[in-house]
PDB file of N, CA and C in Angstrom:
ATOM      1  N   UNK A   1     106.578  96.327  78.968  1.00 81.00           N
ATOM      2  CA  UNK A   1     106.530  97.314  79.599  1.00 81.00           C
ATOM      3  C   UNK A   1     107.908  98.295  79.280  1.00 81.00           C
ATOM      4  N   UNK A   2     108.520  97.629  78.239  1.00 86.00           N
ATOM      5  CA  UNK A   2     109.396  98.590  76.989  1.00 86.00           C
ATOM      6  C   UNK A   2     108.653  99.704  76.472  1.00 86.00           C
ATOM      7  N   UNK A   3     107.202  99.264  75.573  1.00 87.00           N
ATOM      8  CA  UNK A   3     106.876  99.939  75.128  1.00 87.00           C
ATOM      9  C   UNK A   3     105.803 101.157  76.320  1.00 87.00           C
ATOM     10  N   UNK A   4     105.638 100.477  77.591  1.00 87.00           N
ATOM     11  CA  UNK A   4     105.168 101.661  78.581  1.00 87.00           C
ATOM     12  C   UNK A   4     105.588 102.607  79.222  1.00 87.00           C
ATOM     13  N   UNK A   5     107.120 101.780  79.242  1.00 87.00           N
ATOM     14  CA  UNK A   5     108.076 103.168  79.552  1.00 87.00           C
ATOM     15  C   UNK A   5     108.497 104.412  78.176  1.00 87.00           C
ATOM     16  N   UNK A   6     108.489 103.994  77.250  1.00 91.00           N
ATOM     17  CA  UNK A   6     108.450 104.638  76.250  1.00 91.00           C
ATOM     18  C   UNK A   6     107.274 105.453  75.623  1.00 91.00           C
ATOM     19  N   UNK A   7     106.270 105.135  76.332  1.00 91.00           N
ATOM     20  CA  UNK A   7     105.021 106.116  76.008  1.00 91.00           C
ATOM     21  C   UNK A   7     105.311 107.550  76.256  1.00 91.00           C
ATOM     22  N   UNK A   8     104.994 108.326  75.180  1.00 90.00           N
ATOM     23  CA  UNK A   8     105.460 109.816  75.145  1.00 90.00           C
ATOM     24  C   UNK A   8     104.103 110.600  76.065  1.00 90.00           C
ATOM     25  N   UNK A   9     102.706 110.445  75.534  1.00 93.00           N
ATOM     26  CA  UNK A   9     101.385 111.211  76.174  1.00 93.00           C
ATOM     27  C   UNK A   9     100.597 109.990  76.875  1.00 93.00           C
ATOM     28  N   UNK A  10      99.990 110.893  77.679  1.00 93.00           N
ATOM     29  CA  UNK A  10      98.896 110.092  77.773  1.00 93.00           C
ATOM     30  C   UNK A  10      98.007 108.899  77.439  1.00 93.00           C
ATOM     31  N   UNK A  11      97.496 109.349  76.016  1.00 92.00           N
ATOM     32  CA  UNK A  11      96.943 108.823  75.151  1.00 92.00           C
ATOM     33  C   UNK A  11      97.468 107.294  74.592  1.00 92.00           C
ATOM     34  N   UNK A  12      98.894 107.579  74.807  1.00 92.00           N
ATOM     35  CA  UNK A  12     100.271 106.165  74.337  1.00 92.00           C
ATOM     36  C   UNK A  12      99.853 105.427  75.506  1.00 92.00           C
ATOM     37  N   UNK A  13      99.842 105.770  77.448  1.00 91.00           N
ATOM     38  CA  UNK A  13     100.085 105.104  77.840  1.00 91.00           C
ATOM     39  C   UNK A  13      98.079 104.115  78.051  1.00 91.00           C
ATOM     40  N   UNK A  14      97.441 104.796  77.698  1.00 89.00           N
ATOM     41  CA  UNK A  14      96.587 104.263  77.869  1.00 89.00           C
ATOM     42  C   UNK A  14      95.933 102.999  77.031  1.00 89.00           C
ATOM     43  N   UNK A  15      96.571 103.522  75.846  1.00 89.00           N
ATOM     44  CA  UNK A  15      96.973 102.273  74.522  1.00 89.00           C
ATOM     45  C   UNK A  15      97.314 101.028  74.967  1.00 89.00           C
ATOM     46  N   UNK A  16      98.817 101.423  75.777  1.00 87.00           N
ATOM     47  CA  UNK A  16      99.889 100.142  76.056  1.00 87.00           C
ATOM     48  C   UNK A  16      98.684  99.439  77.393  1.00 87.00           C
ATOM     49  N   UNK A  17      98.407 100.252  78.224  1.00 86.00           N
ATOM     50  CA  UNK A  17      97.643  99.445  79.590  1.00 86.00           C
ATOM     51  C   UNK A  17      96.576  98.738  79.108  1.00 86.00           C
ATOM     52  N   UNK A  18      96.063  99.201  77.788  1.00 82.00           N
ATOM     53  CA  UNK A  18      94.794  98.066  77.498  1.00 82.00           C
ATOM     54  C   UNK A  18      95.524  96.932  76.849  1.00 82.00           C
ATOM     55  N   UNK A  19      96.085  96.621  76.458  1.00 82.00           N
ATOM     56  CA  UNK A  19      97.019  95.678  75.556  1.00 82.00           C
ATOM     57  C   UNK A  19      97.529  94.594  77.053  1.00 82.00           C
ATOM     58  N   UNK A  20      98.052  94.906  78.249  1.00 73.00           N
ATOM     59  CA  UNK A  20      98.096  94.179  79.469  1.00 73.00           C
ATOM     60  C   UNK A  20      97.567  93.242  79.425  1.00 73.00           C
ATOM     61  N   UNK A  21      96.183  93.159  79.438  1.00 63.00           N
ATOM     62  CA  UNK A  21      95.578  92.406  80.009  1.00 63.00           C
ATOM     63  C   UNK A  21      94.899  91.398  79.287  1.00 63.00           C
ATOM     64  N   UNK A  22      95.794  91.166  77.948  1.00 64.00           N
ATOM     65  CA  UNK A  22      95.283  89.907  76.521  1.00 64.00           C
ATOM     66  C   UNK A  22      96.494  89.775  76.588  1.00 64.00           C
ATOM     67  N   UNK A  23      97.851  89.991  76.993  1.00 60.00           N
ATOM     68  CA  UNK A  23      99.176  89.278  77.059  1.00 60.00           C
ATOM     69  C   UNK A  23     100.136  89.208  78.161  1.00 60.00           C
ATOM     70  N   UNK A  24     101.503  88.771  77.376  1.00 56.00           N
ATOM     71  CA  UNK A  24     102.260  88.533  78.743  1.00 56.00           C
ATOM     72  C   UNK A  24     102.223  90.153  78.964  1.00 56.00           C
ATOM     73  N   UNK A  25     103.034  89.502  80.447  1.00 64.00           N
ATOM     74  CA  UNK A  25     103.076  91.443  81.236  1.00 64.00           C
ATOM     75  C   UNK A  25     104.333  90.861  82.266  1.00 64.00           C
ATOM     76  N   UNK A  26     104.547  91.799  83.179  1.00 76.00           N
ATOM     77  CA  UNK A  26     105.359  91.674  83.925  1.00 76.00           C
ATOM     78  C   UNK A  26     104.561  91.963  85.218  1.00 76.00           C
ATOM     79  N   UNK A  27     105.147  92.017  86.659  1.00 85.00           N
ATOM     80  CA  UNK A  27     104.718  92.187  87.710  1.00 85.00           C
ATOM     81  C   UNK A  27     104.093  93.467  87.803  1.00 85.00           C
ATOM     82  N   UNK A  28     102.538  93.325  88.698  1.00 88.00           N
ATOM     83  CA  UNK A  28     101.984  94.741  89.090  1.00 88.00           C
ATOM     84  C   UNK A  28     102.982  95.966  89.846  1.00 88.00           C
ATOM     85  N   UNK A  29     103.637  95.673  90.599  1.00 90.00           N
ATOM     86  CA  UNK A  29     104.844  96.429  91.195  1.00 90.00           C
ATOM     87  C   UNK A  29     105.525  97.455  89.740  1.00 90.00           C
ATOM     88  N   UNK A  30     105.239  97.092  88.935  1.00 90.00           N
ATOM     89  CA  UNK A  30     106.154  97.456  87.436  1.00 90.00           C
ATOM     90  C   UNK A  30     105.337  98.650  87.221  1.00 90.00           C
ATOM     91  N   UNK A  31     104.217  99.013  87.396  1.00 91.00           N
ATOM     92  CA  UNK A  31     103.398 100.111  86.992  1.00 91.00           C
ATOM     93  C   UNK A  31     102.495 101.120  87.907  1.00 91.00           C
ATOM     94  N   UNK A  32     103.511 100.714  89.041  1.00 92.00           N
ATOM     95  CA  UNK A  32     102.765 101.276  90.348  1.00 92.00           C
ATOM     96  C   UNK A  32     103.595 102.709  90.332  1.00 92.00           C
ATOM     97  N   UNK A  33     104.538 103.236  89.231  1.00 93.00           N
ATOM     98  CA  UNK A  33     104.427 104.907  89.117  1.00 93.00           C
ATOM     99  C   UNK A  33     103.613 105.010  88.343  1.00 93.00           C
ATOM    100  N   UNK A  34     102.360 104.635  87.238  1.00 93.00           N
ATOM    101  CA  UNK A  34     101.502 105.175  86.879  1.00 93.00           C
ATOM    102  C   UNK A  34     100.479 105.765  87.774  1.00 93.00           C
ATOM    103  N   UNK A  35     100.356 105.492  88.975  1.00 94.00           N
ATOM    104  CA  UNK A  35      99.502 105.496  89.851  1.00 94.00           C
ATOM    105  C   UNK A  35      99.512 107.225  90.279  1.00 94.00           C
ATOM    106  N   UNK A  36     100.177 107.748  90.108  1.00 93.00           N
ATOM    107  CA  UNK A  36     100.637 108.986  90.389  1.00 93.00           C
ATOM    108  C   UNK A  36     100.792 109.824  88.944  1.00 93.00           C
ATOM    109  N   UNK A  37     100.171 109.189  87.998  1.00 95.00           N
ATOM    110  CA  UNK A  37     100.799 110.272  86.748  1.00 95.00           C
ATOM    111  C   UNK A  37      99.190 110.987  86.727  1.00 95.00           C
ATOM    112  N   UNK A  38      99.175 112.249  86.373  1.00 95.00           N
ATOM    113  CA  UNK A  38      98.535 113.403  86.286  1.00 95.00           C
ATOM    114  C   UNK A  38      96.910 113.386  85.593  1.00 95.00           C
ATOM    115  N   UNK A  39      97.053 112.015  84.495  1.00 94.00           N
ATOM    116  CA  UNK A  39      95.951 112.284  83.714  1.00 94.00           C
ATOM    117  C   UNK A  39      95.264 111.330  84.191  1.00 94.00           C
ATOM    118  N   UNK A  40      93.600 111.580  84.596  1.00 94.00           N
ATOM    119  CA  UNK A  40      92.827 110.606  85.454  1.00 94.00           C
ATOM    120  C   UNK A  40      92.584 109.569  84.384  1.00 94.00           C
ATOM    121  N   UNK A  41      92.104 109.783  82.893  1.00 93.00           N
ATOM    122  CA  UNK A  41      92.671 108.104  82.163  1.00 93.00           C
ATOM    123  C   UNK A  41      93.793 107.380  82.152  1.00 93.00           C
ATOM    124  N   UNK A  42      94.869 107.858  82.504  1.00 94.00           N
ATOM    125  CA  UNK A  42      95.691 107.100  82.771  1.00 94.00           C
ATOM    126  C   UNK A  42      95.182 106.314  83.995  1.00 94.00           C
ATOM    127  N   UNK A  43      95.308 106.967  84.834  1.00 95.00           N
ATOM    128  CA  UNK A  43      95.112 106.094  86.613  1.00 95.00           C
ATOM    129  C   UNK A  43      93.655 104.793  86.386  1.00 95.00           C
ATOM    130  N   UNK A  44      92.750 105.619  85.639  1.00 93.00           N
ATOM    131  CA  UNK A  44      91.343 105.028  85.393  1.00 93.00           C
ATOM    132  C   UNK A  44      92.265 103.601  84.723  1.00 93.00           C
ATOM    133  N   UNK A  45      92.493 103.788  83.019  1.00 91.00           N
ATOM    134  CA  UNK A  45      92.885 102.723  83.048  1.00 91.00           C
ATOM    135  C   UNK A  45      93.769 101.401  82.910  1.00 91.00           C
ATOM    136  N   UNK A  46      95.019 102.071  84.703  1.00 92.00           N
ATOM    137  CA  UNK A  46      95.300 101.394  85.239  1.00 92.00           C
ATOM    138  C   UNK A  46      94.939 100.378  85.940  1.00 92.00           C
ATOM    139  N   UNK A  47      93.441 101.112  87.018  1.00 92.00           N
ATOM    140  CA  UNK A  47      92.891 100.220  87.384  1.00 92.00           C
ATOM    141  C   UNK A  47      92.009  98.938  87.018  1.00 92.00           C
ATOM    142  N   UNK A  48      91.945  99.579  85.403  1.00 90.00           N
ATOM    143  CA  UNK A  48      91.142  98.569  84.695  1.00 90.00           C
ATOM    144  C   UNK A  48      91.926  97.307  84.251  1.00 90.00           C
ATOM    145  N   UNK A  49      93.040  97.551  84.003  1.00 89.00           N
ATOM    146  CA  UNK A  49      94.687  96.201  83.867  1.00 89.00           C
ATOM    147  C   UNK A  49      95.006  95.690  84.768  1.00 89.00           C
ATOM    148  N   UNK A  50      94.755  96.171  86.271  1.00 91.00           N
ATOM    149  CA  UNK A  50      94.850  95.307  86.924  1.00 91.00           C
ATOM    150  C   UNK A  50      93.980  94.420  87.600  1.00 91.00           C
ATOM    151  N   UNK A  51      93.175  94.472  86.840  1.00 88.00           N
ATOM    152  CA  UNK A  51      91.893  93.309  86.903  1.00 88.00           C
ATOM    153  C   UNK A  51      92.642  91.650  86.451  1.00 88.00           C
ATOM    154  N   UNK A  52      92.875  92.463  85.638  1.00 85.00           N
ATOM    155  CA  UNK A  52      93.829  91.126  85.270  1.00 85.00           C
ATOM    156  C   UNK A  52      95.052  90.351  85.714  1.00 85.00           C
ATOM    157  N   UNK A  53      95.612  91.007  86.940  1.00 87.00           N
ATOM    158  CA  UNK A  53      97.018  90.827  87.977  1.00 87.00           C
ATOM    159  C   UNK A  53      96.117  90.114  89.119  1.00 87.00           C
ATOM    160  N   UNK A  54      97.107  89.444  89.403  1.00 85.00           N
ATOM    161  CA  UNK A  54      96.804  88.356  90.422  1.00 85.00           C
ATOM    162  C   UNK A  54      98.032  88.729  91.509  1.00 85.00           C
ATOM    163  N   UNK A  55      97.726  88.631  92.726  1.00 89.00           N
ATOM    164  CA  UNK A  55      98.430  88.985  94.237  1.00 89.00           C
ATOM    165  C   UNK A  55      98.724  89.954  94.810  1.00 89.00           C
ATOM    166  N   UNK A  56      99.209  90.512  95.715  1.00 93.00           N
ATOM    167  CA  UNK A  56      99.145  91.109  96.754  1.00 93.00           C
ATOM    168  C   UNK A  56      99.396  92.400  95.999  1.00 93.00           C
ATOM    169  N   UNK A  57     100.596  92.963  95.643  1.00 92.00           N
ATOM    170  CA  UNK A  57     100.886  94.014  94.811  1.00 92.00           C
ATOM    171  C   UNK A  57      99.943  94.442  93.778  1.00 92.00           C
ATOM    172  N   UNK A  58      99.005  93.678  93.212  1.00 92.00           N
ATOM    173  CA  UNK A  58      97.972  94.242  92.084  1.00 92.00           C
ATOM    174  C   UNK A  58      97.035  94.952  93.203  1.00 92.00           C
ATOM    175  N   UNK A  59      96.626  93.635  93.856  1.00 93.00           N
ATOM    176  CA  UNK A  59      95.870  94.100  94.923  1.00 93.00           C
ATOM    177  C   UNK A  59      95.770  95.412  95.588  1.00 93.00           C
ATOM    178  N   UNK A  60      96.868  95.531  96.378  1.00 94.00           N
ATOM    179  CA  UNK A  60      97.347  97.039  96.842  1.00 94.00           C
ATOM    180  C   UNK A  60      97.110  98.266  95.848  1.00 94.00           C
ATOM    181  N   UNK A  61      97.498  98.126  94.718  1.00 94.00           N
ATOM    182  CA  UNK A  61      97.575  99.008  93.634  1.00 94.00           C
ATOM    183  C   UNK A  61      95.830  99.215  93.378  1.00 94.00           C
ATOM    184  N   UNK A  62      95.597  98.332  92.782  1.00 93.00           N
ATOM    185  CA  UNK A  62      93.982  98.440  92.846  1.00 93.00           C
ATOM    186  C   UNK A  62      93.219  99.461  93.911  1.00 93.00           C
ATOM    187  N   UNK A  63      93.326  99.188  95.487  1.00 94.00           N
ATOM    188  CA  UNK A  63      93.037  99.577  96.480  1.00 94.00           C
ATOM    189  C   UNK A  63      93.597 101.527  96.298  1.00 94.00           C
ATOM    190  N   UNK A  64      95.067 101.350  95.887  1.00 93.00           N
ATOM    191  CA  UNK A  64      95.245 102.624  96.295  1.00 93.00           C
ATOM    192  C   UNK A  64      94.277 103.630  95.432  1.00 93.00           C
ATOM    193  N   UNK A  65      94.510 102.923  94.066  1.00 93.00           N
ATOM    194  CA  UNK A  65      93.768 104.005  93.011  1.00 93.00           C
ATOM    195  C   UNK A  65      92.444 104.484  93.142  1.00 93.00           C
ATOM    196  N   UNK A  66      91.792 102.757  93.941  1.00 91.00           N
ATOM    197  CA  UNK A  66      90.414 103.241  94.524  1.00 91.00           C
ATOM    198  C   UNK A  66      90.111 104.666  95.158  1.00 91.00           C
ATOM    199  N   UNK A  67      91.146 104.724  96.479  1.00 90.00           N
ATOM    200  CA  UNK A  67      91.183 105.653  97.266  1.00 90.00           C
ATOM    201  C   UNK A  67      91.458 106.901  96.718  1.00 90.00           C
ATOM    202  N   UNK A  68      91.796 106.694  95.746  1.00 85.00           N
ATOM    203  CA  UNK A  68      92.600 108.305  94.978  1.00 85.00           C
ATOM    204  C   UNK A  68      93.874 108.549  96.095  1.00 85.00           C
ATOM    205  N   UNK A  69      94.172 107.850  96.410  1.00 68.00           N
ATOM    206  CA  UNK A  69      95.397 108.122  97.555  1.00 68.00           C
ATOM    207  C   UNK A  69      97.225 107.950  96.931  1.00 68.00           C
ATOM    208  N   UNK A  70      96.959 109.285  95.717  1.00 56.00           N
ATOM    209  CA  UNK A  70      98.154 109.502  94.949  1.00 56.00           C
ATOM    210  C   UNK A  70      98.445 110.735  95.207  1.00 56.00           C
ATOM    211  N   UNK A  71      99.855 111.242  95.515  1.00 52.00           N
ATOM    212  CA  UNK A  71     100.957 112.632  96.082  1.00 52.00           C
ATOM    213  C   UNK A  71     100.169 113.573  95.158  1.00 52.00           C
ATOM    214  N   UNK A  72      99.978 112.648  93.536  1.00 49.00           N
ATOM    215  CA  UNK A  72     100.239 114.213  92.479  1.00 49.00           C
ATOM    216  C   UNK A  72      98.177 114.362  92.680  1.00 49.00           C
ATOM    217  N   UNK A  73      97.261 113.585  93.346  1.00 46.00           N
ATOM    218  CA  UNK A  73      96.268 113.879  93.777  1.00 46.00           C
ATOM    219  C   UNK A  73      96.041 115.124  94.861  1.00 46.00           C
ATOM    220  N   UNK A  74      96.905 114.874  95.813  1.00 42.00           N
ATOM    221  CA  UNK A  74      97.022 116.053  96.965  1.00 42.00           C
ATOM    222  C   UNK A  74      97.307 117.436  96.710  1.00 42.00           C
ATOM    223  N   UNK A  75      96.181 118.080  96.829  1.00 42.00           N
ATOM    224  CA  UNK A  75      96.535 119.380  96.872  1.00 42.00           C
ATOM    225  C   UNK A  75      97.703 120.092  97.187  1.00 42.00           C
ATOM    226  N   UNK A  76      97.394 119.365  98.943  1.00 41.00           N
ATOM    227  CA  UNK A  76      98.832 119.717  99.729  1.00 41.00           C
ATOM    228  C   UNK A  76     100.402 119.922  99.431  1.00 41.00           C
ATOM    229  N   UNK A  77     100.178 118.968  98.028  1.00 38.00           N
ATOM    230  CA  UNK A  77     101.879 118.225  98.101  1.00 38.00           C
ATOM    231  C   UNK A  77     102.166 118.984  96.678  1.00 38.00           C
ATOM    232  N   UNK A  78     101.015 119.930  96.382  1.00 34.00           N
ATOM    233  CA  UNK A  78     101.678 121.190  95.199  1.00 34.00           C
ATOM    234  C   UNK A  78     102.345 121.968  95.865  1.00 34.00           C
TER     235      UNK A  78
END
């Protein structure tokens, strides 16, 4: 999670998210802030990474991403 928070670009975030399914990770709720990321590759990779997570928080976050339910994606919020 430290590497994820330190990532400065969308490409770095995507790289770190790709690694989450293969190793030790924190809870899905720690990733919720990325659901609002403006880069669609980050949101798509987050959705894929969440498949390795279990529990209600991961399920709700995946559903949110699948619906596109994000303030960053809402044209009325800009």
